[in-house]
Amino acid sequence: MAENMSSEPEQQARPPPESVQPPESPGSVTVRAARVDDMPRIHTLIHELAAYEGVPDGPRLSVQDLVRDGFECPSPWFFAVVAERGGQLVGYALCNRAYSSWTCRALYIEDLYVVPDMRRAGIGMKILQHLCQMSLREDVHRIDWHVLDSNAPALAFYDRLGARDLRRTERRAALRLDRHRIEAVAGHRHHHAPPS
């Protein structure tokens, strides 16, 4: 997913506030800010999401990368929220604070995933509600994310929420420079051979 991240340093260094939840009943789901000790499970869920999307070998990050980039650097590169049921993480969203030259503060959702046996139980909606509530507290004016064209259930769900498909409403394509192209452009080697 494409990233357009920057934010005020003091805001990015703060983790999102913990959600205020009533005491958990056995079947209830709590959405809260992710902690360092959640990173091994989030790492596993990242790989489950990649397999669901048909690219099981796609993720190349380690648990330590998540810990370093989310918790150990002065300006974290991401934050995450998790959905927990009965002490088990059953979903997560991995997000970045972003900035729009049109609307100011924004959030970008890199991943939103719920384990298969917990889908259609309102967990994805709880995660999005948590992110929207946090966004209102932080004066965020938009939330962006990408969805695979082939993920019809997700597209239908987001459509019901009122999310706009930017391919239609703004005719925007999502673009990305991968690491080898970043190195090429940084070194003034602009000519590109198509990927094999």
mmCIF file of N, CA, C and O in Angstrom, residues 72-162:
data_model
loop_
_atom_site.group_PDB
_atom_site.id
_atom_site.type_symbol
_atom_site.label_atom_id
_atom_site.label_comp_id
_atom_site.label_asym_id
_atom_site.label_seq_id
_atom_site.Cartn_x
_atom_site.Cartn_y
_atom_site.Cartn_z
ATOM 1 N N GLU A 72 10.475 1.895 19.447
ATOM 2 C CA GLU A 72 11.808 2.256 19.929
ATOM 3 C C GLU A 72 12.398 3.501 19.289
ATOM 4 O O GLU A 72 13.418 3.989 19.762
ATOM 5 N N CYS A 73 11.796 4.010 18.240
ATOM 6 C CA CYS A 73 12.366 5.209 17.612
ATOM 7 C C CYS A 73 11.618 6.450 18.111
ATOM 8 O O CYS A 73 10.466 6.369 18.521
ATOM 9 N N PRO A 74 12.280 7.618 18.096
ATOM 10 C CA PRO A 74 11.668 8.824 18.644
ATOM 11 C C PRO A 74 10.369 9.222 17.938
ATOM 12 O O PRO A 74 9.466 9.735 18.562
ATOM 13 N N SER A 75 10.288 9.016 16.637
ATOM 14 C CA SER A 75 9.071 9.306 15.866
ATOM 15 C C SER A 75 8.623 8.006 15.215
ATOM 16 O O SER A 75 9.091 7.663 14.127
ATOM 17 N N PRO A 76 7.744 7.265 15.871
ATOM 18 C CA PRO A 76 7.346 5.952 15.335
ATOM 19 C C PRO A 76 6.820 6.040 13.906
ATOM 20 O O PRO A 76 6.139 6.994 13.541
ATOM 21 N N TRP A 77 7.153 5.021 13.124
ATOM 22 C CA TRP A 77 6.730 4.950 11.733
ATOM 23 C C TRP A 77 5.304 4.445 11.602
ATOM 24 O O TRP A 77 4.692 4.582 10.542
ATOM 25 N N PHE A 78 4.756 3.845 12.621
ATOM 26 C CA PHE A 78 3.380 3.358 12.581
ATOM 27 C C PHE A 78 2.841 3.273 13.993
ATOM 28 O O PHE A 78 3.569 3.349 14.971
ATOM 29 N N PHE A 79 1.527 3.115 14.065
ATOM 30 C CA PHE A 79 0.883 2.692 15.302
ATOM 31 C C PHE A 79 -0.123 1.619 14.903
ATOM 32 O O PHE A 79 -0.473 1.473 13.726
ATOM 33 N N ALA A 80 -0.563 0.854 15.868
ATOM 34 C CA ALA A 80 -1.520 -0.212 15.587
ATOM 35 C C ALA A 80 -2.570 -0.254 16.677
ATOM 36 O O ALA A 80 -2.330 0.154 17.813
ATOM 37 N N VAL A 81 -3.730 -0.731 16.289
ATOM 38 C CA VAL A 81 -4.772 -1.057 17.255
ATOM 39 C C VAL A 81 -5.110 -2.523 17.050
ATOM 40 O O VAL A 81 -4.958 -3.072 15.947
ATOM 41 N N VAL A 82 -5.539 -3.161 18.119
ATOM 42 C CA VAL A 82 -5.858 -4.585 18.059
ATOM 43 C C VAL A 82 -7.256 -4.818 18.598
ATOM 44 O O VAL A 82 -7.748 -4.081 19.458
ATOM 45 N N ALA A 83 -7.886 -5.863 18.083
ATOM 46 C CA ALA A 83 -9.151 -6.351 18.611
ATOM 47 C C ALA A 83 -8.832 -7.613 19.393
ATOM 48 O O ALA A 83 -8.165 -8.518 18.880
ATOM 49 N N GLU A 84 -9.298 -7.652 20.631
ATOM 50 C CA GLU A 84 -8.973 -8.747 21.535
ATOM 51 C C GLU A 84 -10.274 -9.373 22.038
ATOM 52 O O GLU A 84 -11.202 -8.666 22.419
ATOM 53 N N ARG A 85 -10.306 -10.696 22.018
ATOM 54 C CA ARG A 85 -11.459 -11.422 22.548
ATOM 55 C C ARG A 85 -10.943 -12.590 23.379
ATOM 56 O O ARG A 85 -10.163 -13.401 22.888
ATOM 57 N N GLY A 86 -11.363 -12.656 24.610
ATOM 58 C CA GLY A 86 -10.932 -13.743 25.477
ATOM 59 C C GLY A 86 -9.428 -13.829 25.623
ATOM 60 O O GLY A 86 -8.867 -14.913 25.715
ATOM 61 N N GLY A 87 -8.741 -12.686 25.612
ATOM 62 C CA GLY A 87 -7.288 -12.666 25.750
ATOM 63 C C GLY A 87 -6.531 -12.972 24.471
ATOM 64 O O GLY A 87 -5.299 -12.992 24.478
ATOM 65 N N GLN A 88 -7.229 -13.190 23.365
ATOM 66 C CA GLN A 88 -6.591 -13.495 22.079
ATOM 67 C C GLN A 88 -6.788 -12.337 21.108
ATOM 68 O O GLN A 88 -7.882 -11.780 21.021
ATOM 69 N N LEU A 89 -5.728 -11.988 20.363
ATOM 70 C CA LEU A 89 -5.858 -10.968 19.327
ATOM 71 C C LEU A 89 -6.523 -11.591 18.113
ATOM 72 O O LEU A 89 -6.029 -12.580 17.566
ATOM 73 N N VAL A 90 -7.650 -11.021 17.701
ATOM 74 C CA VAL A 90 -8.417 -11.574 16.586
ATOM 75 C C VAL A 90 -8.474 -10.620 15.400
ATOM 76 O O VAL A 90 -9.087 -10.943 14.378
ATOM 77 N N GLY A 91 -7.846 -9.469 15.514
ATOM 78 C CA GLY A 91 -7.799 -8.526 14.412
ATOM 79 C C GLY A 91 -6.871 -7.377 14.755
ATOM 80 O O GLY A 91 -6.506 -7.188 15.915
ATOM 81 N N TYR A 92 -6.491 -6.635 13.733
ATOM 82 C CA TYR A 92 -5.609 -5.484 13.958
ATOM 83 C C TYR A 92 -5.743 -4.508 12.808
ATOM 84 O O TYR A 92 -6.197 -4.860 11.704
ATOM 85 N N ALA A 93 -5.333 -3.294 13.069
ATOM 86 C CA ALA A 93 -5.129 -2.293 12.022
ATOM 87 C C ALA A 93 -3.756 -1.684 12.264
ATOM 88 O O ALA A 93 -3.414 -1.337 13.392
ATOM 89 N N LEU A 94 -2.971 -1.607 11.213
ATOM 90 C CA LEU A 94 -1.645 -0.984 11.238
ATOM 91 C C LEU A 94 -1.782 0.331 10.480
ATOM 92 O O LEU A 94 -2.228 0.331 9.326
ATOM 93 N N CYS A 95 -1.458 1.440 11.124
ATOM 94 C CA CYS A 95 -1.758 2.761 10.572
ATOM 95 C C CYS A 95 -0.566 3.701 10.652
ATOM 96 O O CYS A 95 0.374 3.467 11.408
ATOM 97 N N ASN A 96 -0.664 4.783 9.894
ATOM 98 C CA ASN A 96 0.322 5.854 9.913
ATOM 99 C C ASN A 96 -0.413 7.176 9.973
ATOM 100 O O ASN A 96 -1.470 7.325 9.358
ATOM 101 N N ARG A 97 0.147 8.119 10.675
ATOM 102 C CA ARG A 97 -0.361 9.481 10.576
ATOM 103 C C ARG A 97 0.174 10.056 9.269
ATOM 104 O O ARG A 97 1.304 9.794 8.886
ATOM 105 N N ALA A 98 -0.666 10.821 8.602
ATOM 106 C CA ALA A 98 -0.310 11.400 7.305
ATOM 107 C C ALA A 98 -0.706 12.871 7.313
ATOM 108 O O ALA A 98 -1.327 13.349 8.264
ATOM 109 N N TYR A 99 -0.350 13.545 6.252
ATOM 110 C CA TYR A 99 -0.722 14.952 6.145
ATOM 111 C C TYR A 99 -1.148 15.235 4.718
ATOM 112 O O TYR A 99 -0.481 14.844 3.770
ATOM 113 N N SER A 100 -2.272 15.889 4.576
ATOM 114 C CA SER A 100 -2.811 16.220 3.265
ATOM 115 C C SER A 100 -2.678 17.710 3.010
ATOM 116 O O SER A 100 -3.015 18.523 3.881
ATOM 117 N N SER A 101 -2.224 18.054 1.823
ATOM 118 C CA SER A 101 -2.133 19.470 1.457
ATOM 119 C C SER A 101 -3.519 20.060 1.210
ATOM 120 O O SER A 101 -3.662 21.267 1.037
ATOM 121 N N TRP A 102 -4.546 19.229 1.200
ATOM 122 C CA TRP A 102 -5.917 19.707 1.012
ATOM 123 C C TRP A 102 -6.693 19.755 2.320
ATOM 124 O O TRP A 102 -7.488 20.647 2.545
ATOM 125 N N THR A 103 -6.492 18.748 3.181
ATOM 126 C CA THR A 103 -7.348 18.646 4.367
ATOM 127 C C THR A 103 -6.582 18.626 5.685
ATOM 128 O O THR A 103 -7.181 18.411 6.738
ATOM 129 N N CYS A 104 -5.300 18.816 5.672
ATOM 130 C CA CYS A 104 -4.436 18.783 6.869
ATOM 131 C C CYS A 104 -4.288 17.353 7.382
ATOM 132 O O CYS A 104 -3.928 16.470 6.619
ATOM 133 N N ARG A 105 -4.595 17.109 8.640
ATOM 134 C CA ARG A 105 -4.318 15.822 9.276
ATOM 135 C C ARG A 105 -5.128 14.687 8.662
ATOM 136 O O ARG A 105 -6.318 14.826 8.396
ATOM 137 N N ALA A 106 -4.427 13.562 8.492
ATOM 138 C CA ALA A 106 -5.048 12.382 7.888
ATOM 139 C C ALA A 106 -4.461 11.136 8.535
ATOM 140 O O ALA A 106 -3.424 11.189 9.195
ATOM 141 N N LEU A 107 -5.148 10.019 8.350
ATOM 142 C CA LEU A 107 -4.628 8.712 8.737
ATOM 143 C C LEU A 107 -4.583 7.842 7.502
ATOM 144 O O LEU A 107 -5.430 7.958 6.615
ATOM 145 N N TYR A 108 -3.602 6.970 7.461
ATOM 146 C CA TYR A 108 -3.530 5.968 6.411
ATOM 147 C C TYR A 108 -3.549 4.595 7.075
ATOM 148 O O TYR A 108 -2.760 4.336 7.995
ATOM 149 N N ILE A 109 -4.460 3.743 6.641
ATOM 150 C CA ILE A 109 -4.533 2.378 7.155
ATOM 151 C C ILE A 109 -3.760 1.479 6.201
ATOM 152 O O ILE A 109 -4.153 1.284 5.053
ATOM 153 N N GLU A 110 -2.661 0.951 6.673
ATOM 154 C CA GLU A 110 -1.842 0.037 5.874
ATOM 155 C C GLU A 110 -2.491 -1.337 5.827
ATOM 156 O O GLU A 110 -2.589 -1.943 4.765
ATOM 157 N N ASP A 111 -2.905 -1.844 6.976
ATOM 158 C CA ASP A 111 -3.559 -3.154 7.063
ATOM 159 C C ASP A 111 -4.772 -3.039 7.964
ATOM 160 O O ASP A 111 -4.722 -2.361 8.997
ATOM 161 N N LEU A 112 -5.822 -3.743 7.592
ATOM 162 C CA LEU A 112 -6.967 -3.981 8.468
ATOM 163 C C LEU A 112 -7.343 -5.434 8.252
ATOM 164 O O LEU A 112 -7.691 -5.829 7.144
ATOM 165 N N TYR A 113 -7.222 -6.237 9.308
ATOM 166 C CA TYR A 113 -7.394 -7.679 9.154
ATOM 167 C C TYR A 113 -8.109 -8.254 10.371
ATOM 168 O O TYR A 113 -7.811 -7.884 11.516
ATOM 169 N N VAL A 114 -9.034 -9.167 10.091
ATOM 170 C CA VAL A 114 -9.731 -9.932 11.119
ATOM 171 C C VAL A 114 -9.556 -11.407 10.773
ATOM 172 O O VAL A 114 -9.689 -11.793 9.603
ATOM 173 N N VAL A 115 -9.249 -12.220 11.765
ATOM 174 C CA VAL A 115 -9.032 -13.653 11.503
ATOM 175 C C VAL A 115 -10.309 -14.254 10.912
ATOM 176 O O VAL A 115 -11.419 -13.827 11.240
ATOM 177 N N PRO A 116 -10.162 -15.254 10.022
ATOM 178 C CA PRO A 116 -11.317 -15.777 9.283
ATOM 179 C C PRO A 116 -12.489 -16.234 10.153
ATOM 180 O O PRO A 116 -13.643 -15.925 9.837
ATOM 181 N N ASP A 117 -12.228 -16.927 11.254
ATOM 182 C CA ASP A 117 -13.353 -17.449 12.038
ATOM 183 C C ASP A 117 -14.050 -16.376 12.866
ATOM 184 O O ASP A 117 -15.070 -16.650 13.511
ATOM 185 N N MET A 118 -13.568 -15.140 12.820
ATOM 186 C CA MET A 118 -14.208 -14.045 13.553
ATOM 187 C C MET A 118 -14.801 -12.996 12.611
ATOM 188 O O MET A 118 -15.288 -11.959 13.066
ATOM 189 N N ARG A 119 -14.765 -13.263 11.311
ATOM 190 C CA ARG A 119 -15.339 -12.316 10.360
ATOM 191 C C ARG A 119 -16.862 -12.351 10.452
ATOM 192 O O ARG A 119 -17.448 -13.324 10.885
ATOM 193 N N ARG A 120 -17.458 -11.263 10.040
ATOM 194 C CA ARG A 120 -18.914 -11.084 10.065
ATOM 195 C C ARG A 120 -19.457 -11.055 11.495
ATOM 196 O O ARG A 120 -20.621 -11.353 11.735
ATOM 197 N N ALA A 121 -18.576 -10.704 12.438
ATOM 198 C CA ALA A 121 -18.990 -10.566 13.838
ATOM 199 C C ALA A 121 -18.888 -9.114 14.294
ATOM 200 O O ALA A 121 -18.961 -8.838 15.488
ATOM 201 N N GLY A 122 -18.689 -8.195 13.357
ATOM 202 C CA GLY A 122 -18.621 -6.777 13.684
ATOM 203 C C GLY A 122 -17.267 -6.290 14.166
ATOM 204 O O GLY A 122 -17.138 -5.147 14.597
ATOM 205 N N ILE A 123 -16.239 -7.147 14.073
ATOM 206 C CA ILE A 123 -14.922 -6.759 14.592
ATOM 207 C C ILE A 123 -14.258 -5.707 13.710
ATOM 208 O O ILE A 123 -13.694 -4.737 14.217
ATOM 209 N N GLY A 124 -14.334 -5.876 12.402
ATOM 210 C CA GLY A 124 -13.785 -4.861 11.502
ATOM 211 C C GLY A 124 -14.439 -3.511 11.748
ATOM 212 O O GLY A 124 -13.769 -2.468 11.758
ATOM 213 N N MET A 125 -15.740 -3.518 11.978
ATOM 214 C CA MET A 125 -16.460 -2.279 12.261
ATOM 215 C C MET A 125 -15.995 -1.673 13.580
ATOM 216 O O MET A 125 -15.801 -0.454 13.679
ATOM 217 N N LYS A 126 -15.768 -2.511 14.601
ATOM 218 C CA LYS A 126 -15.277 -1.983 15.889
ATOM 219 C C LYS A 126 -13.903 -1.338 15.720
ATOM 220 O O LYS A 126 -13.628 -0.297 16.317
ATOM 221 N N ILE A 127 -13.043 -1.959 14.922
ATOM 222 C CA ILE A 127 -11.716 -1.383 14.688
ATOM 223 C C ILE A 127 -11.851 -0.035 13.984
ATOM 224 O O ILE A 127 -11.218 0.957 14.376
ATOM 225 N N LEU A 128 -12.694 0.025 12.950
ATOM 226 C CA LEU A 128 -12.885 1.288 12.236
ATOM 227 C C LEU A 128 -13.526 2.347 13.136
ATOM 228 O O LEU A 128 -13.146 3.523 13.072
ATOM 229 N N GLN A 129 -14.480 1.962 13.965
ATOM 230 C CA GLN A 129 -15.084 2.926 14.890
ATOM 231 C C GLN A 129 -14.019 3.490 15.828
ATOM 232 O O GLN A 129 -13.989 4.703 16.087
ATOM 233 N N HIS A 130 -13.151 2.619 16.334
ATOM 234 C CA HIS A 130 -12.071 3.066 17.225
ATOM 235 C C HIS A 130 -11.183 4.079 16.501
ATOM 236 O O HIS A 130 -10.838 5.129 17.056
ATOM 237 N N LEU A 131 -10.799 3.766 15.251
ATOM 238 C CA LEU A 131 -9.941 4.679 14.491
ATOM 239 C C LEU A 131 -10.657 5.993 14.189
ATOM 240 O O LEU A 131 -10.044 7.066 14.232
ATOM 241 N N CYS A 132 -11.956 5.932 13.897
ATOM 242 C CA CYS A 132 -12.711 7.160 13.626
ATOM 243 C C CYS A 132 -12.851 8.007 14.889
ATOM 244 O O CYS A 132 -12.733 9.241 14.829
ATOM 245 N N GLN A 133 -13.088 7.377 16.028
ATOM 246 C CA GLN A 133 -13.170 8.124 17.286
ATOM 247 C C GLN A 133 -11.833 8.782 17.604
ATOM 248 O O GLN A 133 -11.783 9.957 18.003
ATOM 249 N N MET A 134 -10.747 8.047 17.425
ATOM 250 C CA MET A 134 -9.419 8.600 17.639
ATOM 251 C C MET A 134 -9.172 9.762 16.679
ATOM 252 O O MET A 134 -8.637 10.805 17.064
ATOM 253 N N SER A 135 -9.605 9.599 15.417
ATOM 254 C CA SER A 135 -9.421 10.646 14.409
ATOM 255 C C SER A 135 -10.153 11.918 14.799
ATOM 256 O O SER A 135 -9.631 13.030 14.617
ATOM 257 N N LEU A 136 -11.359 11.783 15.324
ATOM 258 C CA LEU A 136 -12.099 12.972 15.748
ATOM 259 C C LEU A 136 -11.397 13.672 16.903
ATOM 260 O O LEU A 136 -11.306 14.910 16.926
ATOM 261 N N ARG A 137 -10.871 12.893 17.852
ATOM 262 C CA ARG A 137 -10.133 13.494 18.979
ATOM 263 C C ARG A 137 -8.897 14.244 18.498
ATOM 264 O O ARG A 137 -8.500 15.252 19.089
ATOM 265 N N GLU A 138 -8.262 13.738 17.435
ATOM 266 C CA GLU A 138 -7.009 14.328 16.944
ATOM 267 C C GLU A 138 -7.220 15.277 15.764
ATOM 268 O O GLU A 138 -6.268 15.666 15.108
ATOM 269 N N ASP A 139 -8.479 15.635 15.499
ATOM 270 C CA ASP A 139 -8.822 16.578 14.432
ATOM 271 C C ASP A 139 -8.335 16.110 13.058
ATOM 272 O O ASP A 139 -7.831 16.893 12.249
ATOM 273 N N VAL A 140 -8.502 14.817 12.804
ATOM 274 C CA VAL A 140 -8.163 14.229 11.500
ATOM 275 C C VAL A 140 -9.360 14.410 10.571
ATOM 276 O O VAL A 140 -10.508 14.218 10.980
ATOM 277 N N HIS A 141 -9.091 14.767 9.323
ATOM 278 C CA HIS A 141 -10.158 15.062 8.372
ATOM 279 C C HIS A 141 -10.368 13.984 7.315
ATOM 280 O O HIS A 141 -11.328 14.067 6.547
ATOM 281 N N ARG A 142 -9.467 13.007 7.244
ATOM 282 C CA ARG A 142 -9.703 11.922 6.290
ATOM 283 C C ARG A 142 -8.888 10.701 6.673
ATOM 284 O O ARG A 142 -7.843 10.806 7.316
ATOM 285 N N ILE A 143 -9.404 9.552 6.286
ATOM 286 C CA ILE A 143 -8.719 8.270 6.471
ATOM 287 C C ILE A 143 -8.661 7.610 5.096
ATOM 288 O O ILE A 143 -9.673 7.495 4.418
ATOM 289 N N ASP A 144 -7.470 7.202 4.696
ATOM 290 C CA ASP A 144 -7.261 6.564 3.393
ATOM 291 C C ASP A 144 -6.758 5.145 3.578
ATOM 292 O O ASP A 144 -6.069 4.848 4.561
ATOM 293 N N TRP A 145 -7.086 4.273 2.623
ATOM 294 C CA TRP A 145 -6.558 2.914 2.598
ATOM 295 C C TRP A 145 -6.791 2.338 1.224
ATOM 296 O O TRP A 145 -7.473 2.938 0.397
ATOM 297 N N HIS A 146 -6.171 1.198 0.965
ATOM 298 C CA HIS A 146 -6.341 0.482 -0.299
ATOM 299 C C HIS A 146 -7.016 -0.847 -0.040
ATOM 300 O O HIS A 146 -6.855 -1.433 1.026
ATOM 301 N N VAL A 147 -7.729 -1.321 -1.042
ATOM 302 C CA VAL A 147 -8.392 -2.624 -0.977
ATOM 303 C C VAL A 147 -8.148 -3.303 -2.325
ATOM 304 O O VAL A 147 -8.215 -2.652 -3.371
ATOM 305 N N LEU A 148 -7.895 -4.606 -2.282
ATOM 306 C CA LEU A 148 -7.754 -5.340 -3.537
ATOM 307 C C LEU A 148 -9.056 -5.285 -4.329
ATOM 308 O O LEU A 148 -10.145 -5.433 -3.754
ATOM 309 N N ASP A 149 -8.931 -5.115 -5.653
ATOM 310 C CA ASP A 149 -10.113 -5.141 -6.523
ATOM 311 C C ASP A 149 -10.916 -6.419 -6.347
ATOM 312 O O ASP A 149 -12.134 -6.426 -6.486
ATOM 313 N N SER A 150 -10.216 -7.502 -6.055
ATOM 314 C CA SER A 150 -10.863 -8.812 -5.965
ATOM 315 C C SER A 150 -11.573 -9.055 -4.632
ATOM 316 O O SER A 150 -12.267 -10.047 -4.470
ATOM 317 N N ASN A 151 -11.410 -8.154 -3.663
ATOM 318 C CA ASN A 151 -12.008 -8.350 -2.339
ATOM 319 C C ASN A 151 -13.406 -7.718 -2.303
ATOM 320 O O ASN A 151 -13.635 -6.689 -1.668
ATOM 321 N N ALA A 152 -14.345 -8.367 -2.993
ATOM 322 C CA ALA A 152 -15.708 -7.834 -3.112
ATOM 323 C C ALA A 152 -16.394 -7.636 -1.758
ATOM 324 O O ALA A 152 -17.056 -6.613 -1.560
ATOM 325 N N PRO A 153 -16.263 -8.578 -0.803
ATOM 326 C CA PRO A 153 -16.935 -8.338 0.485
ATOM 327 C C PRO A 153 -16.431 -7.076 1.188
ATOM 328 O O PRO A 153 -17.221 -6.311 1.740
ATOM 329 N N ALA A 154 -15.124 -6.856 1.158
ATOM 330 C CA ALA A 154 -14.570 -5.653 1.793
ATOM 331 C C ALA A 154 -15.023 -4.400 1.062
ATOM 332 O O ALA A 154 -15.416 -3.412 1.691
ATOM 333 N N LEU A 155 -14.994 -4.439 -0.264
ATOM 334 C CA LEU A 155 -15.433 -3.269 -1.036
ATOM 335 C C LEU A 155 -16.893 -2.940 -0.746
ATOM 336 O O LEU A 155 -17.253 -1.768 -0.580
ATOM 337 N N ALA A 156 -17.739 -3.952 -0.637
ATOM 338 C CA ALA A 156 -19.156 -3.726 -0.336
ATOM 339 C C ALA A 156 -19.324 -3.154 1.072
ATOM 340 O O ALA A 156 -20.118 -2.230 1.296
ATOM 341 N N PHE A 157 -18.563 -3.679 2.029
ATOM 342 C CA PHE A 157 -18.620 -3.192 3.411
ATOM 343 C C PHE A 157 -18.222 -1.725 3.472
ATOM 344 O O PHE A 157 -18.923 -0.892 4.063
ATOM 345 N N TYR A 158 -17.102 -1.375 2.847
ATOM 346 C CA TYR A 158 -16.633 0.006 2.884
ATOM 347 C C TYR A 158 -17.586 0.938 2.146
ATOM 348 O O TYR A 158 -17.783 2.081 2.550
ATOM 349 N N ASP A 159 -18.200 0.451 1.068
ATOM 350 C CA ASP A 159 -19.184 1.242 0.343
ATOM 351 C C ASP A 159 -20.378 1.569 1.244
ATOM 352 O O ASP A 159 -20.869 2.695 1.257
ATOM 353 N N ARG A 160 -20.831 0.586 2.038
ATOM 354 C CA ARG A 160 -21.953 0.820 2.957
ATOM 355 C C ARG A 160 -21.606 1.873 4.014
ATOM 356 O O ARG A 160 -22.485 2.568 4.512
ATOM 357 N N LEU A 161 -20.325 1.977 4.348
ATOM 358 C CA LEU A 161 -19.888 2.983 5.322
ATOM 359 C C LEU A 161 -19.795 4.376 4.712
ATOM 360 O O LEU A 161 -19.662 5.361 5.430
ATOM 361 N N GLY A 162 -19.825 4.452 3.385
ATOM 362 C CA GLY A 162 -19.706 5.733 2.704
ATOM 363 C C GLY A 162 -18.307 6.063 2.237
ATOM 364 O O GLY A 162 -18.027 7.201 1.848
#
